[in-house]
mmCIF file of C-alpha atoms in Angstrom:
data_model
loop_
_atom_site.group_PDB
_atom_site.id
_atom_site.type_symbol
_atom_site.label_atom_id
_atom_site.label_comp_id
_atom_site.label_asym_id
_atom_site.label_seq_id
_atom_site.Cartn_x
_atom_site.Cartn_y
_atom_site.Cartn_z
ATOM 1 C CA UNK A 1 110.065 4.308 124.380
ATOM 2 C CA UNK A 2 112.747 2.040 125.056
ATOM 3 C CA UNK A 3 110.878 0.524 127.526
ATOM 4 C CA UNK A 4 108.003 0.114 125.650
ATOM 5 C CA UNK A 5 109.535 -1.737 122.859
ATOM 6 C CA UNK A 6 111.406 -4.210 124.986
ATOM 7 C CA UNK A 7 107.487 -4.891 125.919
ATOM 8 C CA UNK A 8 106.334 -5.177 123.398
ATOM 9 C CA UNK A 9 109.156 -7.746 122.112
ATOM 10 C CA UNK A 10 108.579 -9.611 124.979
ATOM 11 C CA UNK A 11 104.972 -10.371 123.786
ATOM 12 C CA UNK A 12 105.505 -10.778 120.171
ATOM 13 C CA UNK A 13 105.286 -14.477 120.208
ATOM 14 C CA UNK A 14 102.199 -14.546 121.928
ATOM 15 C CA UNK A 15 100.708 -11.346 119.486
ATOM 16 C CA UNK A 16 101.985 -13.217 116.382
ATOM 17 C CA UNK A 17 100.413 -16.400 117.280
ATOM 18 C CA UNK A 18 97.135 -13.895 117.323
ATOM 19 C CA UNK A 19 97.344 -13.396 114.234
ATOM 20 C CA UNK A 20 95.378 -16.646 113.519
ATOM 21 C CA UNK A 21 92.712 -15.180 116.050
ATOM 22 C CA UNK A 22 88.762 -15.201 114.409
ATOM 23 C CA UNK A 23 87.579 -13.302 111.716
ATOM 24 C CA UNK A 24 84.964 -10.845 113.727
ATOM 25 C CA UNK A 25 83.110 -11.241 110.280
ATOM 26 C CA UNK A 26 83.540 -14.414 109.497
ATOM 27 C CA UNK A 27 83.900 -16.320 112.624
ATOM 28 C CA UNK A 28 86.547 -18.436 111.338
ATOM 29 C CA UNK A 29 90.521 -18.588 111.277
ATOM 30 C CA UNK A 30 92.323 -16.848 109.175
ATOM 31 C CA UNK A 31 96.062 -15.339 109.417
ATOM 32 C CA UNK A 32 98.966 -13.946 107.292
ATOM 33 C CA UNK A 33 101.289 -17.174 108.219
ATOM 34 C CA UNK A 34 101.314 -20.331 107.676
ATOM 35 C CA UNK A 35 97.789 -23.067 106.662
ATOM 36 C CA UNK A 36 95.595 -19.996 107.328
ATOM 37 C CA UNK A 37 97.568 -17.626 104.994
ATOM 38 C CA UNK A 38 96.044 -15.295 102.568
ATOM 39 C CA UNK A 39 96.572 -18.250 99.627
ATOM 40 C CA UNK A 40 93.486 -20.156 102.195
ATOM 41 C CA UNK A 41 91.505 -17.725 103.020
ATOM 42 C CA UNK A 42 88.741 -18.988 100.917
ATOM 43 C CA UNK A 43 89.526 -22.566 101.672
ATOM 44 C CA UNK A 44 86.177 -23.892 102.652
ATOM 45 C CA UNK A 45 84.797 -20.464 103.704
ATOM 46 C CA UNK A 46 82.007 -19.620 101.321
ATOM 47 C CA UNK A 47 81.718 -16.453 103.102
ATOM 48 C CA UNK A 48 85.411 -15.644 101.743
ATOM 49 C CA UNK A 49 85.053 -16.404 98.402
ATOM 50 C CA UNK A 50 86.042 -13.199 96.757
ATOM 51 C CA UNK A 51 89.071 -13.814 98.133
ATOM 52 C CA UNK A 52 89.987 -15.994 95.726
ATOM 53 C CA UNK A 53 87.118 -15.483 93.222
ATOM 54 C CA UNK A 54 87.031 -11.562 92.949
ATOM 55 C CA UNK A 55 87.810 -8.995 89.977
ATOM 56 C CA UNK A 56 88.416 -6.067 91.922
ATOM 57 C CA UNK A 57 90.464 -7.440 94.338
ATOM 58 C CA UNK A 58 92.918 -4.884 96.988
ATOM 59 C CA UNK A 59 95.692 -3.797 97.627
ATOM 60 C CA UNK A 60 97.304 -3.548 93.981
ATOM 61 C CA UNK A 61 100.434 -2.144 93.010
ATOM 62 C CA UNK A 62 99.790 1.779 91.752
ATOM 63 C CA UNK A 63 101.258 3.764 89.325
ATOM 64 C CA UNK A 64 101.342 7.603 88.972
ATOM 65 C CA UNK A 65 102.373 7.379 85.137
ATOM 66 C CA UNK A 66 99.574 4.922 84.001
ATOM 67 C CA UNK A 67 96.718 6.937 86.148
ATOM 68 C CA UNK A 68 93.862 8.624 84.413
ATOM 69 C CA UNK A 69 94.377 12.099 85.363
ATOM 70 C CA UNK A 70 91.177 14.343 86.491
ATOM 71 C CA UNK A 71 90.623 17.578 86.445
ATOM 72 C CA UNK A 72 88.598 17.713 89.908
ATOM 73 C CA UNK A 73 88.439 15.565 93.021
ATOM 74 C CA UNK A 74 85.495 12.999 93.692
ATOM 75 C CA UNK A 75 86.283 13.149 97.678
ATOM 76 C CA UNK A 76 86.938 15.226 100.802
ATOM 77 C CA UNK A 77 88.086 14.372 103.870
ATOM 78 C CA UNK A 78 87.032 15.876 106.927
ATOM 79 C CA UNK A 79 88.621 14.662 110.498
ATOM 80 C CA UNK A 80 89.117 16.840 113.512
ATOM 81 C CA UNK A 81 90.723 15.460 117.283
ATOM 82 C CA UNK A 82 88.884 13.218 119.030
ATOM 83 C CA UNK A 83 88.588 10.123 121.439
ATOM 84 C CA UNK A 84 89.625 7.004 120.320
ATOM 85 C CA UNK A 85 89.442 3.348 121.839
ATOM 86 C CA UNK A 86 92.804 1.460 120.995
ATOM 87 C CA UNK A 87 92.858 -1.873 120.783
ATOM 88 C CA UNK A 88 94.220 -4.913 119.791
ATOM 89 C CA UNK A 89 91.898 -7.250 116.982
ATOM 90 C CA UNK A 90 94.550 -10.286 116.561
ATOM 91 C CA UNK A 91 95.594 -8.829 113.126
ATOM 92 C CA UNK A 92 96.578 -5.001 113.733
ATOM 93 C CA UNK A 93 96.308 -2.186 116.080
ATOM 94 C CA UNK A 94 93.015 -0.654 115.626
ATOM 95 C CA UNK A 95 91.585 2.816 116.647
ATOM 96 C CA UNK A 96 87.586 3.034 116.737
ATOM 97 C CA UNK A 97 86.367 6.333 116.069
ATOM 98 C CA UNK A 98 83.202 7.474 117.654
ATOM 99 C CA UNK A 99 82.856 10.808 116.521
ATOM 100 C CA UNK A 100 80.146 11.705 113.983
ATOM 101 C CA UNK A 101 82.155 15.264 112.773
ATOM 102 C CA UNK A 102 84.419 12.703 111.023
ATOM 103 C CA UNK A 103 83.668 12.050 107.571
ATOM 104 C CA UNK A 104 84.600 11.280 103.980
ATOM 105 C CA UNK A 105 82.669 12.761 100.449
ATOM 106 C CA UNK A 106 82.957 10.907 97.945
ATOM 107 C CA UNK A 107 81.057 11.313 94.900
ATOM 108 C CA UNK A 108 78.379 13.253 96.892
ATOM 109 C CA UNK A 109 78.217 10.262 99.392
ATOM 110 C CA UNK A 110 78.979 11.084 103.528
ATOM 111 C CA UNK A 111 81.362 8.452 105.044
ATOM 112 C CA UNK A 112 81.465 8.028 108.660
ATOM 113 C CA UNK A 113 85.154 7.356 109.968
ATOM 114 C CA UNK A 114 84.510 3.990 111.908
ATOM 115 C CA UNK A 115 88.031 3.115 112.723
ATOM 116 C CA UNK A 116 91.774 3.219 111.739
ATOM 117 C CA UNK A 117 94.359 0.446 111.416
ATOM 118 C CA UNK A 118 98.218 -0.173 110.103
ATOM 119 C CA UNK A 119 99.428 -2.649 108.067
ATOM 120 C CA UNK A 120 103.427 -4.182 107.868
ATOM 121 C CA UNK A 121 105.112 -3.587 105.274
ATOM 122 C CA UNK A 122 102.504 -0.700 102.700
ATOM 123 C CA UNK A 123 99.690 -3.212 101.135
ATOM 124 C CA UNK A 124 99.946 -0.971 98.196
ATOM 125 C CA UNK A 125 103.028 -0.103 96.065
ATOM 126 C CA UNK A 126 103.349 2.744 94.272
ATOM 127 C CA UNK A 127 105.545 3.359 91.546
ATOM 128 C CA UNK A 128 107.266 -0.160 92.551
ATOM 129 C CA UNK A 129 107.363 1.480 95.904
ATOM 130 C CA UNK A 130 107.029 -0.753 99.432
ATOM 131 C CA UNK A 131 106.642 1.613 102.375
ATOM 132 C CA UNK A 132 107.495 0.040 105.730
ATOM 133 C CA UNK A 133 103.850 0.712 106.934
ATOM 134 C CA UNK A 134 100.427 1.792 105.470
ATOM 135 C CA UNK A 135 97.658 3.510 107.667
ATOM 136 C CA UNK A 136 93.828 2.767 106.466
ATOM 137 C CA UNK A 137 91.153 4.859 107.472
ATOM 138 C CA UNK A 138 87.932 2.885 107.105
ATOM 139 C CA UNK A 139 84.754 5.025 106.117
ATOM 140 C CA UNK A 140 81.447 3.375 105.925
ATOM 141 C CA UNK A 141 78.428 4.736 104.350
ATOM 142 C CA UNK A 142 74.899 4.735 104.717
ATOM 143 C CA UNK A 143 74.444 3.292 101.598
ATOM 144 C CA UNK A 144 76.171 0.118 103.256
ATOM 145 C CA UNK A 145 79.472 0.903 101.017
ATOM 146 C CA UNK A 146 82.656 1.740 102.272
ATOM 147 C CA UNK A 147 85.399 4.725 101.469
ATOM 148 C CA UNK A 148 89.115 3.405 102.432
ATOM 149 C CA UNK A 149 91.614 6.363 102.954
ATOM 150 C CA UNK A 150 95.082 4.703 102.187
ATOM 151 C CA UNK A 151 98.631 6.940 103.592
ATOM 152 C CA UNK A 152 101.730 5.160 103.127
ATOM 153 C CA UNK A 153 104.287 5.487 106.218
ATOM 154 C CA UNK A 154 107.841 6.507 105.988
ATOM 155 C CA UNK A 155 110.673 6.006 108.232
ATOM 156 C CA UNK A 156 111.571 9.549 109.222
ATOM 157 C CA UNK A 157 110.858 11.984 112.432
ATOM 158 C CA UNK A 158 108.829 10.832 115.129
ATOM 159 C CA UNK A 159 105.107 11.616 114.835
ATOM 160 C CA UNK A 160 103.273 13.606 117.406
ATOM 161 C CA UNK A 161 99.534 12.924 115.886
ATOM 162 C CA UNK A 162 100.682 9.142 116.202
ATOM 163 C CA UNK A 163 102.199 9.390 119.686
ATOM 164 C CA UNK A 164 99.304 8.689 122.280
ATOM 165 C CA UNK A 165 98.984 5.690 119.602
ATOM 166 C CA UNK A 166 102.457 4.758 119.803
ATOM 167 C CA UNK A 167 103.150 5.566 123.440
ATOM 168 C CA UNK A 168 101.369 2.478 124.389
ATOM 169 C CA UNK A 169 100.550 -0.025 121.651
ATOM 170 C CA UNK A 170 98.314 -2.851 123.140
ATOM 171 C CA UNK A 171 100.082 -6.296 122.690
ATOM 172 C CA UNK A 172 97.430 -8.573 123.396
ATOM 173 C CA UNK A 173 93.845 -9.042 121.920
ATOM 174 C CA UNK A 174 91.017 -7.789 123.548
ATOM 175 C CA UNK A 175 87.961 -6.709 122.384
ATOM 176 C CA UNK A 176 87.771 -2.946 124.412
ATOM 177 C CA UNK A 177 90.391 -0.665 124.385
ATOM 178 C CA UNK A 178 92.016 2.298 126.097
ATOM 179 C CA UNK A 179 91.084 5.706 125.194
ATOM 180 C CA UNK A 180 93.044 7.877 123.551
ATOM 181 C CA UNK A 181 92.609 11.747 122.317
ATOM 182 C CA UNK A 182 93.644 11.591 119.059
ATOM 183 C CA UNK A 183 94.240 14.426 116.149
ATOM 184 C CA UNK A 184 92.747 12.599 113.126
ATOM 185 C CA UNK A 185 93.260 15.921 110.815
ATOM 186 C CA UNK A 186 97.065 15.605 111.825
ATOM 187 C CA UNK A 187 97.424 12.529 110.093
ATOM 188 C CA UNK A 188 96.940 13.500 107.107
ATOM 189 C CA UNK A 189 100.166 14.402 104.305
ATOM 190 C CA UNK A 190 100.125 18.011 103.399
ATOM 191 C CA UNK A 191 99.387 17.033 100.037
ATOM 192 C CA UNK A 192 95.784 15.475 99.316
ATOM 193 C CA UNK A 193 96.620 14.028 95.947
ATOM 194 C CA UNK A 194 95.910 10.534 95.979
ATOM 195 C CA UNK A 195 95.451 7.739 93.221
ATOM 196 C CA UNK A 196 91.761 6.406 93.619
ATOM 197 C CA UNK A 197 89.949 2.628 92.248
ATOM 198 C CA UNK A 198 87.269 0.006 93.207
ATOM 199 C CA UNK A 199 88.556 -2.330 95.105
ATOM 200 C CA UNK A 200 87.842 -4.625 98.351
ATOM 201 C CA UNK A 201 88.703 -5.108 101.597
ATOM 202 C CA UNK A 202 92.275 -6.382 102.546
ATOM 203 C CA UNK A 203 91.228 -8.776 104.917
ATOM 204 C CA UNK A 204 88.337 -11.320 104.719
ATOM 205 C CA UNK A 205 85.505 -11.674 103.424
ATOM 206 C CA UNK A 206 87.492 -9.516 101.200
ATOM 207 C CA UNK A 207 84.033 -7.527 100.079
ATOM 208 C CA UNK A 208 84.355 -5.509 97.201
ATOM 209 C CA UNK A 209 83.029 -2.510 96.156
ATOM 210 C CA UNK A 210 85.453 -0.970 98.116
ATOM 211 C CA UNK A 211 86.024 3.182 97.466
ATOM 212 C CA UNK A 212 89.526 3.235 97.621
ATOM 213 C CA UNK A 213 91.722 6.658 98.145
ATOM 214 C CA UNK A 214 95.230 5.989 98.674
ATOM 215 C CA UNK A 215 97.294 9.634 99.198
ATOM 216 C CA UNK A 216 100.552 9.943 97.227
ATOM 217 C CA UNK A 217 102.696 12.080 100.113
ATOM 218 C CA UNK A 218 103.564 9.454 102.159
ATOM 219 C CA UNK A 219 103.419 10.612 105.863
ATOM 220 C CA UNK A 220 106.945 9.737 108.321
ATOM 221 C CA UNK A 221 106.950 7.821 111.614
ATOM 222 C CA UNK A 222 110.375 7.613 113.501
ATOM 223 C CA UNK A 223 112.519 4.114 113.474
ATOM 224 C CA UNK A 224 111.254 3.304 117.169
ATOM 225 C CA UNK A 225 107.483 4.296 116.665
ATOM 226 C CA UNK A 226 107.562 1.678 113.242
ATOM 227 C CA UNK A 227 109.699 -0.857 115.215
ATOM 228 C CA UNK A 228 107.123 -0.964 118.747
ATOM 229 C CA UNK A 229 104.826 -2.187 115.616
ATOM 230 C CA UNK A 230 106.492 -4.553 114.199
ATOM 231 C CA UNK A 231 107.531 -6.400 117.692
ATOM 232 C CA UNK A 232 103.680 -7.274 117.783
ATOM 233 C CA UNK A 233 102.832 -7.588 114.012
ATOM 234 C CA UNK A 234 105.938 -8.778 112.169
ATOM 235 C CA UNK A 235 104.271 -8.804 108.749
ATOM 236 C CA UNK A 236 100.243 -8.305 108.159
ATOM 237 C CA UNK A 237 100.222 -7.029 105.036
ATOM 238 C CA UNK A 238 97.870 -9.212 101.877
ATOM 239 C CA UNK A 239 99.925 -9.898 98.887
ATOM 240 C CA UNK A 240 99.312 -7.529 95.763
ATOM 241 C CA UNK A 241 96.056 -8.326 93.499
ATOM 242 C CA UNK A 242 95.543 -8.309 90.083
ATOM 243 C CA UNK A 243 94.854 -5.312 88.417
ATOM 244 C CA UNK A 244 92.196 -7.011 86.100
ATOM 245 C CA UNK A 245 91.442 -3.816 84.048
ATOM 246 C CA UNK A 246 90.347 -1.440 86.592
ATOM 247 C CA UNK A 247 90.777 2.180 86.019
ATOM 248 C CA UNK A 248 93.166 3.942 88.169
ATOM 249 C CA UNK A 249 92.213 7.642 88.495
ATOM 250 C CA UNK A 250 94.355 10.615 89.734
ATOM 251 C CA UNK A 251 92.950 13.343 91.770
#
């Protein structure tokens, strides 16, 4: 691991200056630094409007207390192991999924689970609560909608389910990956309660009607594992939105 990291550092300036690379969906630069920050992400992009324009804007800061409490869950998650191609996108470490068996339910929908990707520091807060990371697990739908499974990380014991992630962490930006067999289940908390809203994505063209389901028990990656991050993404995390109203449920 030791190894790895001083790697890892050793590219940082060259993966933080990636994270200006294109928008896949937008075709145009964006970043969490500097002109291209999320404050300009709109800036001439009509594409990106929401991202300045929106209502139900993501992350937000969350709060157990204030939730709506219900008396059953709207969603289940179903993930098993799997392959997984690991890659690099110029903004995080991403992990597409192509396995079918891996889905979300929510409110009688099927999600697919496309891909997963980790954000520095948590894009959500909860309770006043910043996490050093935050995993998302990015469902899309038939329907063209899209389910967004939200685990805050934790500094703690080093996580197997994680490792063949973590063991080699690509630190340049490519567009194919290396493979990776990968316990999706595993990453889950024990506990499935979670704090659920409408929302968007994080990143442009900040879309909304975004599903979001973001678990309360955070899950625990060790001090190394959050650090070989962190030496290729110092911070790519969006700001906190404005609540503007929405209804934060608790299931």
């Amino acid at each position: 691991m030791k190894i790895l990291l001083k790697s890892a550092i050793a590219a940082s300036l060259l993966a933080t200056a990636m994270t200006s690379a294109f928008s896949a969906e937008t075709g145009v630069h964006w970043s969490y630094h500097g002109k291209a920050d999320p404050t300009h992400w709109a800036d001439g992009v009509p594409d990106n409007a929401a991202c300045r324009s929106g209502h139900r804007q993501s992350p937000i800061a969350l709060s157990e207390a204030t939730a709506q409490r219900v008396a059953s869950k709207d969603f289940a998650i179903h993930y098993e192991a799997g392959s997984v191609a690991l890659l690099n996108n110029g903004h995080t470490i991403q992990a597409n999924v192509s396995d079918a068996n891996d889905t979300v339910v929510y409110k009688g929908e099927s999600y697919k689970l496309d891909q997963f990707h980790f954000h520095t520091p948590s894009e959500h807060t909860l309770d006043g609560k910043s996490y050093p990371m935050e995993l998302h697990l990015v469902n899309k739908g038939s329907n063209g909608q899209i389910t967004v499974v939200g685990i805050f990380i934790q500094e703690g014991a080093e996580n197997p389910a994680l490792e063949p992630v973590f063991v080699d962490l690509p630190a340049t930006q490519a567009t194919a990956g290396r493979q990776a067999q990968v316990d999706i289940a595993a990453l889950l908390p024990s506990d499935k309660k979670a704090l659920v809203y409408s929302g968007s994505l994080t990143t442009p063209p900040c879309s909304e009607s975004v599903n979001w389901i973001v678990l309360e028990q955070p899950i625990a990656m060790s001090k190394q594992q959050i650090a070989a991050f962190k030496a290729i993404f110092r911070d790519n995390h969006r700001p906190l939105q404005k609540l503007n109203h929405r209804q934060v449920s608790e299931e």
